[in-house]
XYZ file of C-alpha atoms in Angstrom:
682
model
C 173.113 101.305 73.015
C 170.783 104.153 72.152
C 169.777 106.542 74.915
C 166.116 107.064 75.639
C 164.192 109.958 74.234
C 163.432 111.214 77.740
C 167.130 111.363 78.651
C 167.967 113.125 75.431
C 165.274 115.708 75.896
C 166.607 116.443 79.347
C 170.071 117.032 77.920
C 168.758 119.422 75.290
C 168.619 122.111 77.970
C 172.291 121.714 78.886
C 175.306 123.326 77.231
C 178.030 121.621 75.228
C 181.747 122.102 75.880
C 181.773 125.234 73.711
C 178.981 126.902 75.662
C 176.294 126.380 73.024
C 172.892 124.880 73.843
C 172.843 121.240 72.805
C 169.695 121.726 70.743
C 171.587 124.333 68.699
C 174.479 121.900 68.181
C 172.114 119.169 66.994
C 170.314 121.493 64.626
C 173.422 123.031 63.106
C 175.922 120.143 63.153
C 174.276 116.866 62.153
C 177.119 114.650 63.384
C 176.555 115.989 66.936
C 173.006 114.650 67.067
C 172.606 112.788 70.371
C 170.581 110.007 68.755
C 173.335 108.900 66.360
C 175.104 105.570 66.801
C 178.713 105.165 65.719
C 179.107 103.057 62.566
C 182.273 101.401 61.257
C 181.260 98.807 58.653
C 184.793 97.992 57.508
C 185.580 96.759 54.000
C 183.291 94.229 52.349
C 182.515 94.886 48.656
C 179.695 92.314 48.815
C 177.839 93.923 51.707
C 174.554 95.552 50.709
C 173.757 98.037 53.448
C 170.148 99.012 54.106
C 169.674 101.790 56.659
C 166.077 101.429 57.816
C 163.576 103.294 59.941
C 165.155 104.207 63.267
C 168.739 103.658 62.079
C 170.662 106.865 62.751
C 174.307 106.210 61.945
C 177.501 108.228 62.259
C 180.218 106.999 59.855
C 183.571 107.281 61.643
C 186.125 105.566 59.395
C 186.935 104.400 55.876
C 184.569 101.838 54.472
C 183.917 99.776 51.340
C 180.516 98.251 50.705
C 178.541 97.041 47.724
C 175.807 99.657 48.102
C 173.892 101.765 50.607
C 170.143 102.299 50.661
C 168.822 104.825 53.174
C 165.072 104.473 53.603
C 162.140 104.477 55.994
C 160.404 101.487 54.538
C 157.143 102.482 56.229
C 154.232 104.714 55.379
C 154.630 108.228 54.053
C 153.872 111.205 56.246
C 150.800 113.227 55.375
C 152.594 116.597 55.300
C 152.144 118.452 52.019
C 154.908 120.431 50.353
C 153.248 122.759 47.860
C 151.937 120.823 44.909
C 154.980 118.552 44.625
C 153.364 115.702 46.544
C 153.735 113.887 49.847
C 157.026 113.981 51.683
C 158.190 111.376 54.172
C 159.344 112.177 57.681
C 163.077 111.741 58.272
C 163.406 108.371 59.964
C 166.725 106.938 58.759
C 169.977 108.795 58.494
C 173.647 108.444 57.590
C 175.977 111.224 58.765
C 179.738 111.614 58.220
C 181.590 112.301 61.460
C 183.453 115.604 61.749
C 185.498 117.386 64.384
C 186.285 120.982 65.206
C 189.902 120.645 64.029
C 188.945 119.112 60.700
C 191.227 116.144 61.326
C 188.897 113.388 60.133
C 189.599 111.840 56.739
C 186.850 109.446 55.703
C 186.638 107.599 52.394
C 183.468 105.709 51.557
C 183.648 103.420 48.526
C 180.388 102.041 47.155
C 178.608 101.208 43.938
C 175.706 103.487 44.766
C 173.858 105.366 47.488
C 170.075 105.474 47.160
C 168.160 107.844 49.442
C 164.376 107.531 49.626
C 161.210 107.410 51.762
C 162.444 109.569 54.621
C 166.111 108.675 54.318
C 168.820 111.313 54.780
C 172.505 111.611 53.909
C 174.379 114.417 55.656
C 177.970 115.543 55.195
C 177.896 118.845 57.066
C 174.920 121.178 57.040
C 174.025 124.645 55.824
C 174.749 126.188 59.239
C 177.618 123.857 60.079
C 179.863 123.234 57.084
C 181.970 120.096 57.119
C 185.527 120.798 58.258
C 187.293 117.483 57.664
C 187.899 115.564 54.440
C 185.192 113.316 53.030
C 185.630 111.281 49.871
C 182.800 109.274 48.322
C 184.082 106.975 45.567
C 181.476 105.497 43.250
C 182.877 102.346 41.646
C 181.792 99.865 39.004
C 182.040 99.273 35.265
C 179.337 99.754 32.695
C 179.533 96.058 31.790
C 179.140 94.789 35.373
C 176.167 92.459 35.756
C 175.239 93.886 39.152
C 174.652 97.301 40.627
C 171.938 98.511 38.235
C 168.933 100.257 39.785
C 165.838 101.191 37.745
C 165.698 104.916 36.816
C 169.172 105.560 38.287
C 171.386 103.044 36.523
C 174.830 102.455 38.005
C 177.485 104.272 39.968
C 175.340 107.011 41.506
C 174.008 108.963 44.436
C 170.253 108.985 43.921
C 167.497 110.909 45.684
C 163.991 109.467 45.298
C 160.716 110.861 46.691
C 161.063 111.574 50.389
C 164.864 111.611 50.283
C 167.172 114.269 51.730
C 170.691 115.004 50.503
C 172.704 117.672 52.322
C 176.373 118.095 51.347
C 178.108 121.209 52.675
C 181.878 121.562 52.475
C 184.049 124.308 53.925
C 183.352 127.644 52.315
C 185.755 128.846 49.653
C 185.709 131.671 47.190
C 184.865 129.791 43.998
C 186.494 131.948 41.324
C 187.830 135.402 40.644
C 189.852 137.315 38.022
C 193.502 138.095 37.458
C 194.401 141.728 38.066
C 197.859 141.446 36.517
C 198.773 139.579 33.361
C 200.407 136.198 33.810
C 203.199 135.662 31.329
C 204.913 132.485 30.175
C 207.404 131.602 32.905
C 205.679 134.007 35.287
C 208.058 136.928 34.695
C 206.795 140.180 33.140
C 209.354 140.055 30.333
C 209.267 136.285 29.990
C 212.197 133.922 30.531
C 215.663 134.357 29.091
C 217.631 131.347 27.915
C 220.883 131.460 25.967
C 223.560 128.908 25.201
C 226.363 129.315 22.673
C 229.292 127.207 21.532
C 232.638 129.010 21.004
C 231.281 132.459 21.768
C 234.751 133.814 22.442
C 235.471 136.470 25.053
C 233.122 137.621 27.800
C 229.385 137.198 27.252
C 227.422 139.694 29.323
C 223.815 140.174 30.408
C 222.493 143.164 32.330
C 219.181 142.544 34.116
C 216.744 144.945 35.774
C 216.214 143.708 39.315
C 212.771 145.337 39.601
C 211.280 143.535 36.562
C 213.723 140.692 35.708
C 213.968 142.112 32.184
C 217.233 141.605 30.296
C 218.366 145.112 29.338
C 221.725 144.399 27.694
C 222.844 141.415 25.636
C 226.480 141.801 24.568
C 229.677 139.919 23.768
C 233.103 141.442 24.323
C 236.024 139.680 22.597
C 238.571 140.455 25.257
C 240.855 137.711 23.972
C 242.136 139.506 20.854
C 241.118 143.158 21.201
C 241.951 145.704 23.911
C 239.263 148.011 22.547
C 236.694 145.387 23.525
C 238.079 145.401 27.045
C 237.706 149.210 27.245
C 234.169 148.975 25.852
C 233.249 146.506 28.588
C 234.784 148.805 31.192
C 232.750 151.754 29.908
C 229.524 149.722 30.042
C 230.072 148.634 33.613
C 230.969 152.157 34.729
C 227.753 153.505 33.180
C 225.423 151.137 35.026
C 223.459 152.484 37.994
C 223.837 150.781 41.390
C 221.510 147.820 41.786
C 221.709 146.532 38.226
C 222.294 142.793 37.916
C 225.306 141.782 35.804
C 225.955 138.233 34.602
C 229.168 137.205 32.811
C 230.346 133.956 31.275
C 233.544 133.065 29.397
C 233.146 131.464 25.984
C 236.321 129.763 24.743
C 238.799 132.242 26.270
C 238.657 135.841 27.512
C 241.934 136.576 29.279
C 244.579 137.648 26.701
C 243.444 141.272 26.084
C 241.419 141.724 29.269
C 243.188 144.809 30.585
C 244.229 145.149 34.247
C 242.056 148.267 34.650
C 239.032 146.371 33.306
C 239.691 143.537 35.740
C 239.942 146.108 38.520
C 236.608 147.635 37.487
C 234.953 144.201 37.618
C 236.511 143.606 41.004
C 235.499 147.025 42.371
C 231.961 147.316 40.982
C 230.897 143.663 41.085
C 232.918 142.272 43.988
C 234.792 139.611 41.988
C 237.749 137.897 43.641
C 238.587 135.630 40.724
C 238.684 137.879 37.661
C 242.141 139.227 38.477
C 243.670 135.744 38.000
C 241.518 134.671 35.036
C 243.747 132.478 32.790
C 243.828 131.010 29.298
C 240.652 129.077 28.424
C 239.652 129.044 32.058
C 235.890 128.688 32.525
C 234.488 131.547 34.624
C 230.958 132.679 35.458
C 229.754 135.563 37.589
C 226.417 136.991 38.743
C 226.496 140.121 40.870
C 224.929 143.514 41.600
C 226.568 146.775 40.641
C 227.941 148.411 43.808
C 226.422 145.681 45.939
C 227.600 144.354 49.292
C 230.382 141.833 49.810
C 227.841 139.004 49.614
C 226.201 140.139 46.377
C 228.651 138.333 44.104
C 228.400 134.696 43.034
C 231.241 133.399 40.853
C 232.909 130.156 39.908
C 235.946 128.992 37.886
C 237.069 125.681 36.411
C 240.567 125.086 35.052
C 241.113 124.091 31.431
C 242.770 120.695 30.907
C 243.017 118.653 27.692
C 240.095 120.386 26.000
C 237.882 119.901 29.062
C 237.105 121.444 32.393
C 236.294 119.313 35.368
C 232.703 120.350 35.743
C 230.859 123.539 34.930
C 231.687 126.990 36.268
C 228.245 128.153 37.369
C 227.109 131.268 39.208
C 223.530 131.733 40.459
C 221.830 134.458 42.464
C 218.173 134.788 43.426
C 216.456 138.166 43.390
C 212.977 139.560 43.958
C 211.112 141.840 41.593
C 209.362 144.969 42.758
C 206.025 143.117 42.881
C 207.427 140.233 44.921
C 208.257 137.598 42.304
C 211.475 135.686 43.044
C 213.714 134.868 40.096
C 217.148 133.377 39.526
C 219.883 134.662 37.237
C 222.371 131.990 36.242
C 225.565 132.182 34.176
C 227.711 129.189 33.247
C 230.908 128.367 31.361
C 232.394 125.007 30.480
C 234.752 123.108 28.175
C 233.381 119.686 27.281
C 234.722 117.225 24.712
C 236.750 119.953 23.068
C 233.877 122.438 22.831
C 233.443 125.643 24.805
C 229.900 126.260 26.135
C 228.574 129.371 27.804
C 225.074 130.503 28.630
C 222.559 132.312 30.799
C 219.089 131.742 32.224
C 216.695 134.155 33.868
C 213.660 132.346 35.269
C 211.139 132.451 38.089
C 211.869 130.281 41.110
C 210.051 129.205 44.265
C 206.678 129.475 42.555
C 204.798 132.078 40.555
C 202.775 134.779 42.292
C 199.349 135.572 40.820
C 197.554 138.835 41.543
C 193.793 138.376 41.982
C 190.759 140.615 42.275
C 189.140 139.057 45.362
C 190.187 137.910 48.802
C 191.359 134.297 48.376
C 192.564 133.548 51.893
C 190.264 130.485 51.865
C 192.459 128.877 49.180
C 195.069 126.636 50.780
C 198.472 125.144 49.836
C 197.916 121.991 47.818
C 194.682 123.256 46.254
C 194.372 122.903 42.490
C 193.424 126.020 40.537
C 192.615 126.662 36.889
C 193.430 129.818 34.926
C 191.284 130.427 31.853
C 192.655 131.035 28.399
C 192.468 134.602 27.130
C 193.478 133.607 23.617
C 191.353 132.185 20.806
C 192.011 128.609 21.876
C 190.404 127.338 25.060
C 193.235 124.817 25.302
C 195.508 127.536 26.652
C 193.650 127.064 29.934
C 196.148 125.867 32.543
C 196.028 124.045 35.878
C 198.295 124.872 38.806
C 198.984 123.689 42.355
C 199.115 126.215 45.197
C 202.288 126.561 47.257
C 202.621 127.995 50.767
C 203.083 131.746 50.527
C 203.520 133.473 53.885
C 204.643 136.611 52.077
C 201.463 136.800 49.962
C 198.640 139.140 50.870
C 195.003 138.000 50.742
C 194.755 138.938 47.057
C 197.731 136.809 46.000
C 198.484 133.129 45.526
C 201.655 131.288 44.605
C 201.578 128.383 42.155
C 204.092 125.600 41.706
C 204.081 125.174 37.924
C 205.394 127.689 35.406
C 202.726 128.896 32.987
C 203.114 127.975 29.343
C 200.833 130.697 27.941
C 200.057 134.367 28.370
C 196.923 135.131 30.411
C 195.562 138.665 30.280
C 195.068 140.434 33.599
C 194.124 143.972 32.597
C 191.163 145.979 31.385
C 192.230 147.271 27.960
C 190.509 150.263 26.376
C 187.450 149.642 28.499
C 187.278 145.946 27.583
C 187.651 143.538 30.489
C 190.058 140.904 29.196
C 191.064 139.481 32.576
C 191.374 135.716 32.879
C 189.121 133.849 35.274
C 190.877 131.908 38.034
C 188.945 129.158 39.818
C 189.802 126.784 42.631
C 188.947 123.140 41.912
C 189.674 121.630 45.330
C 187.006 121.068 47.988
C 187.120 119.082 51.221
C 184.079 117.013 50.212
C 184.793 115.003 47.057
C 182.355 112.860 45.090
C 184.154 110.977 42.340
C 183.851 108.100 39.951
C 186.432 105.333 40.054
C 187.731 104.995 36.510
C 189.468 102.435 34.331
C 192.747 103.433 32.687
C 191.375 103.198 29.139
C 188.052 103.125 27.336
C 186.329 99.732 27.267
C 183.133 98.030 26.174
C 180.194 100.015 24.870
C 181.417 103.414 26.107
C 181.754 105.175 22.749
C 185.357 104.008 22.452
C 185.381 104.837 18.756
C 185.169 108.488 19.795
C 187.082 108.495 23.113
C 190.287 106.774 24.183
C 189.506 107.156 27.905
C 186.883 105.707 30.246
C 183.734 107.861 30.160
C 181.657 105.855 32.644
C 181.867 108.093 35.702
C 179.626 108.553 38.710
C 176.517 110.705 38.799
C 174.022 112.392 41.137
C 170.356 112.173 40.187
C 167.460 113.830 42.011
C 163.838 112.902 41.336
C 160.629 114.817 42.031
C 159.065 114.935 45.496
C 162.379 114.872 47.318
C 162.282 116.341 50.814
C 165.431 118.494 50.671
C 168.493 118.817 48.444
C 171.212 121.396 49.044
C 174.766 121.032 47.713
C 177.465 123.542 48.595
C 181.248 123.599 48.274
C 181.579 120.059 46.946
C 184.095 118.789 44.393
C 182.785 116.456 41.703
C 185.352 114.796 39.463
C 185.214 111.903 37.012
C 181.448 112.256 37.019
C 178.851 111.783 34.305
C 178.427 109.084 31.674
C 177.905 109.167 27.933
C 174.481 107.771 28.782
C 171.300 109.826 28.592
C 170.242 110.956 32.077
C 173.522 110.280 33.922
C 175.147 113.628 34.682
C 177.334 114.996 37.495
C 174.279 116.795 38.948
C 170.847 116.085 37.464
C 167.490 117.462 38.618
C 165.082 115.160 36.778
C 161.437 116.183 36.314
C 161.423 117.824 39.744
C 158.870 120.581 39.100
C 159.057 123.637 41.378
C 161.974 123.314 43.798
C 161.843 126.754 45.414
C 159.339 128.387 47.770
C 156.682 128.056 45.067
C 156.993 124.305 45.485
C 157.067 124.498 49.273
C 160.826 124.215 49.703
C 162.218 126.566 52.362
C 165.023 127.250 51.920
C 164.788 126.796 48.180
C 166.865 124.115 46.502
C 170.336 125.216 45.466
C 173.691 124.212 44.055
C 176.426 126.495 45.402
C 180.183 126.582 45.087
C 180.536 123.250 43.313
C 183.669 122.317 41.404
C 182.784 119.943 38.567
C 185.866 119.007 36.586
C 187.440 116.324 34.419
C 184.011 114.817 33.890
C 182.264 113.010 31.084
C 178.749 114.336 30.519
C 177.646 117.890 31.223
C 177.960 119.736 34.535
C 174.533 120.610 35.978
C 171.427 119.407 34.132
C 168.052 120.962 34.927
C 165.231 118.923 33.381
C 161.592 119.996 33.807
C 162.640 121.738 37.010
C 161.847 125.310 38.018
C 163.203 127.743 40.593
C 166.632 126.153 41.104
C 169.525 128.381 42.158
C 172.918 127.527 40.642
C 175.638 129.848 41.872
C 179.428 130.075 42.192
C 179.828 126.734 40.431
C 182.720 125.804 38.136
C 182.361 123.403 35.211
C 185.787 122.588 33.773
C 186.990 120.059 31.197
C 183.672 118.345 30.541
C 181.862 116.734 27.591
C 178.645 118.124 26.110
C 176.575 121.172 27.060
C 177.793 122.112 30.535
C 175.071 124.111 32.338
C 172.103 122.490 30.604
C 168.459 123.543 30.880
C 167.089 120.757 28.829
C 163.597 120.838 27.379
C 162.434 124.402 26.870
C 159.967 124.191 29.777
C 162.407 124.965 32.621
C 161.681 128.426 34.056
C 162.583 130.756 36.938
C 165.968 129.102 37.400
C 168.790 131.448 38.321
C 172.391 130.967 37.244
C 174.522 133.476 39.133
C 178.307 133.862 38.992
C 179.102 130.467 37.478
C 182.212 129.687 35.435
C 182.391 127.202 32.593
C 185.545 126.507 30.639
C 186.955 123.866 28.290
C 183.551 122.524 27.260
C 184.223 119.720 24.772
C 181.938 117.835 22.388
C 180.103 114.735 23.553
C 177.749 112.271 21.884
C 174.332 112.513 23.566
C 172.552 115.023 21.323
C 173.268 116.252 17.800
C 174.071 119.677 19.263
C 176.617 118.078 21.629
C 178.490 116.430 18.811
C 181.291 117.618 16.607
C 180.944 117.244 12.867
C 182.312 113.713 12.628
C 180.250 112.364 15.532
C 177.138 114.238 14.435
C 177.037 112.636 11.015
C 178.045 109.193 12.345
C 175.303 108.955 15.001
C 171.556 109.066 14.365
C 170.156 108.343 17.830
C 168.228 111.160 19.560
C 167.557 112.812 16.218
C 163.942 113.888 15.782
C 162.041 111.560 13.455
C 163.693 111.190 10.084
C 165.454 114.533 10.376
C 169.000 114.416 9.014
C 171.341 116.703 10.997
C 173.015 119.370 8.921
C 176.650 119.748 10.047
C 176.597 123.426 9.080
C 173.727 124.293 11.436
C 172.950 121.390 13.778
C 176.397 120.091 14.736
C 179.353 121.719 16.499
C 176.959 123.583 18.795
C 178.168 122.386 22.184
C 177.643 125.224 24.668
C 178.924 126.128 28.079
C 175.450 127.500 28.909
C 172.504 125.964 27.057
C 169.303 127.692 28.118
C 166.256 126.247 26.393
C 163.697 128.741 27.747
C 164.270 132.506 27.970
C 162.398 132.819 31.283
C 165.528 132.122 33.327
C 168.047 134.460 34.896
C 171.719 134.592 33.921
C 173.774 137.044 35.947
C 177.566 137.500 36.132
C 178.391 134.149 34.533
C 181.487 133.425 32.461
C 181.701 131.115 29.445
C 185.454 130.846 29.025
C 185.894 128.338 26.237
C 183.850 125.810 24.308
C 185.136 123.674 21.450
C 182.198 124.066 19.136
C 179.934 126.639 17.630
C 177.421 127.736 20.225
C 179.878 129.225 22.694
C 176.949 131.136 23.804
C 175.233 132.021 26.978
C 171.744 131.516 25.626
C 170.248 129.106 23.131
C 166.464 129.290 22.883
C 164.934 126.122 21.527
C 162.018 123.727 21.625
C 164.576 120.970 21.173
C 164.622 117.827 19.106
C 163.171 115.151 21.375
C 161.804 115.753 24.866
C 161.457 112.982 27.435
C 159.001 115.219 29.281
C 156.775 115.661 26.230
C 153.147 115.432 27.305
C 153.883 115.702 31.032
C 153.954 119.500 31.015
C 152.305 122.038 28.728
C 154.408 123.575 25.977
C 155.650 127.003 26.967
C 156.170 128.473 23.497
C 159.657 129.428 24.539
C 160.284 131.155 21.238
C 157.656 133.733 22.241
C 158.752 134.083 25.884
C 160.536 137.272 27.044
C 164.112 136.947 28.228
C 164.617 136.896 31.999
C 167.335 138.854 33.760
C 170.452 138.776 31.603
C 173.235 140.933 32.979
C 177.023 141.169 33.246
C 177.848 137.866 31.528
C 181.236 137.178 29.915
C 182.113 135.055 26.869
C 185.548 134.450 25.326
C 187.996 131.893 23.900
C 185.356 130.115 21.827
C 186.153 128.294 18.601
C 183.929 130.238 16.207
C 183.567 133.357 18.291
C 179.818 133.354 18.920
C 178.726 134.903 22.198
C 174.968 135.147 22.539
C 173.404 132.803 20.011
C 169.767 131.910 19.459
C 168.218 128.830 17.890
C 164.483 128.903 17.238
C 163.519 125.294 16.687
C 160.088 123.827 15.980
C 159.264 120.209 15.214
C 162.916 119.349 15.272
C 163.828 121.616 12.377
C 165.885 124.736 12.637
C 163.765 127.656 11.491
C 166.144 130.443 12.369
C 169.657 130.850 13.654
C 170.898 134.305 14.440
C 173.778 135.865 16.254
C 172.745 138.595 18.680
């Protein structure tokens, strides 16, 4: 039962359990609003939920419904917001429950959420970020007969006039840079792997404990030559204390292994087994020169009928000077009449990465991505964070071993450091996908389902602010269905009466199927600290050449792959095979019009790009800026032409571009009437 307004107003003057005025709690933390009623709809995929005027609901548990419409359903308030039109009062609301410990874990599964006419969806708020885990799964197939809404399509979160969408996850540093190069295997000198058959005598490796580098690779045939035994003794005696020594018998090593050499091995390396080493006996040792009694690991296996029962294996774990743990292993074995011996030096217990910024907000289990610093963007790698109590706030530890080299230094004044971004957020919006491509989803070009979810915002919305949200499996190879899409919204900042101005902050958009953030006939939007990774088509996309005053600050785009929507999105084969969205009878020229997919596609110069990074696109326009009047504008006639080719460039500062297929950085296309008049590299 709802409490009366009079009772609630009385309570607004009291304090909550944390000593804060209740009115402050209500304002900052939407799930603490006294008017809210608890809501647990359960699981019914046929239930079409309509949240109407006066319905103020707090979602407390997992739910599955057909769809959710949040609306007033009454008249529109007379309050003006700039020149964008009339905005409805907030009269219906859906809020995700949270708690101070962040222990809630709510999954909402629905075909779509439509917010309009005074409706509001809140997961956290700007002054009270969501602490728990919220997962919104948008389900449905492109060939389903139901679930289609005019303008929005299927599988979406949509904001119509008068709607409010506020999604605010826990704050995380979005991305930073390596400050130390990451090598394959995670060790400065790389891994060491060796295996040999019938490598007679004693095989030896000497390893530097501070760097894990193999300093000496030698074989001493102590089976037939006493001189070899003396040479081994001299080597061991010359090593400084602290050096790591690994030994492994290949075939046999005992016959000419002198007593004084055995004594040296026993004295310097702590071996208890070398003195009794016998004919064809498998033996392996890893130890430290002049170490303690516990510094030696060794193992033997007796030779019997051309075999040993198991492998003689010695392993010790060490730590480099910069804190990376690594294992040195030696082994020796007779198997099926063959003598095997070998060594490995490899990182263990995770790989430590050195980063430029404080990343204490990144947590074990988070997924991170490290950009390629080579020519190919496909050397970008994903990793999972491990617990690392020994790490400082500028370090993380990852589970997987890197396959590629990632630069972490400034070389001759050129900043070549790889970008490192965190993909995980505690609020997740995702599309539910099929295992393979199906139906009319461009399956001749893709072997995976490309019909993801999408967020679409229309003009005259009341308020839209998205921060620290993860979007995955979003976007569709359908015009107008993108992970985040501001569609014909006009001025969305203070000029348009929005205070605070509309923004997209700290989003992680990854493994998605059509762009990242699309800004269409929308001005004054702030896009900051957002990652677009492994996506199809132009990623950060200012569409028509009339979008102005938008600011893109400190965003990261990487692994931007060709799509199908526009000729510039397409690779050569798709570009020549598809004619839709081509202006008039214009025939795309593969040399100039195709293979132009860009991480940042800016169609009007009067926008600000500051401290962004384009870290890999598969096509030609790996640029930060493309200036164009485009092929075919949906907004043609709704807004005056801006003559973008004559417009001065906005703020353009401190942007980074690398790992692009054809090497273009800043690239300009001047396009009129659908025909390319000039293409120049700047």
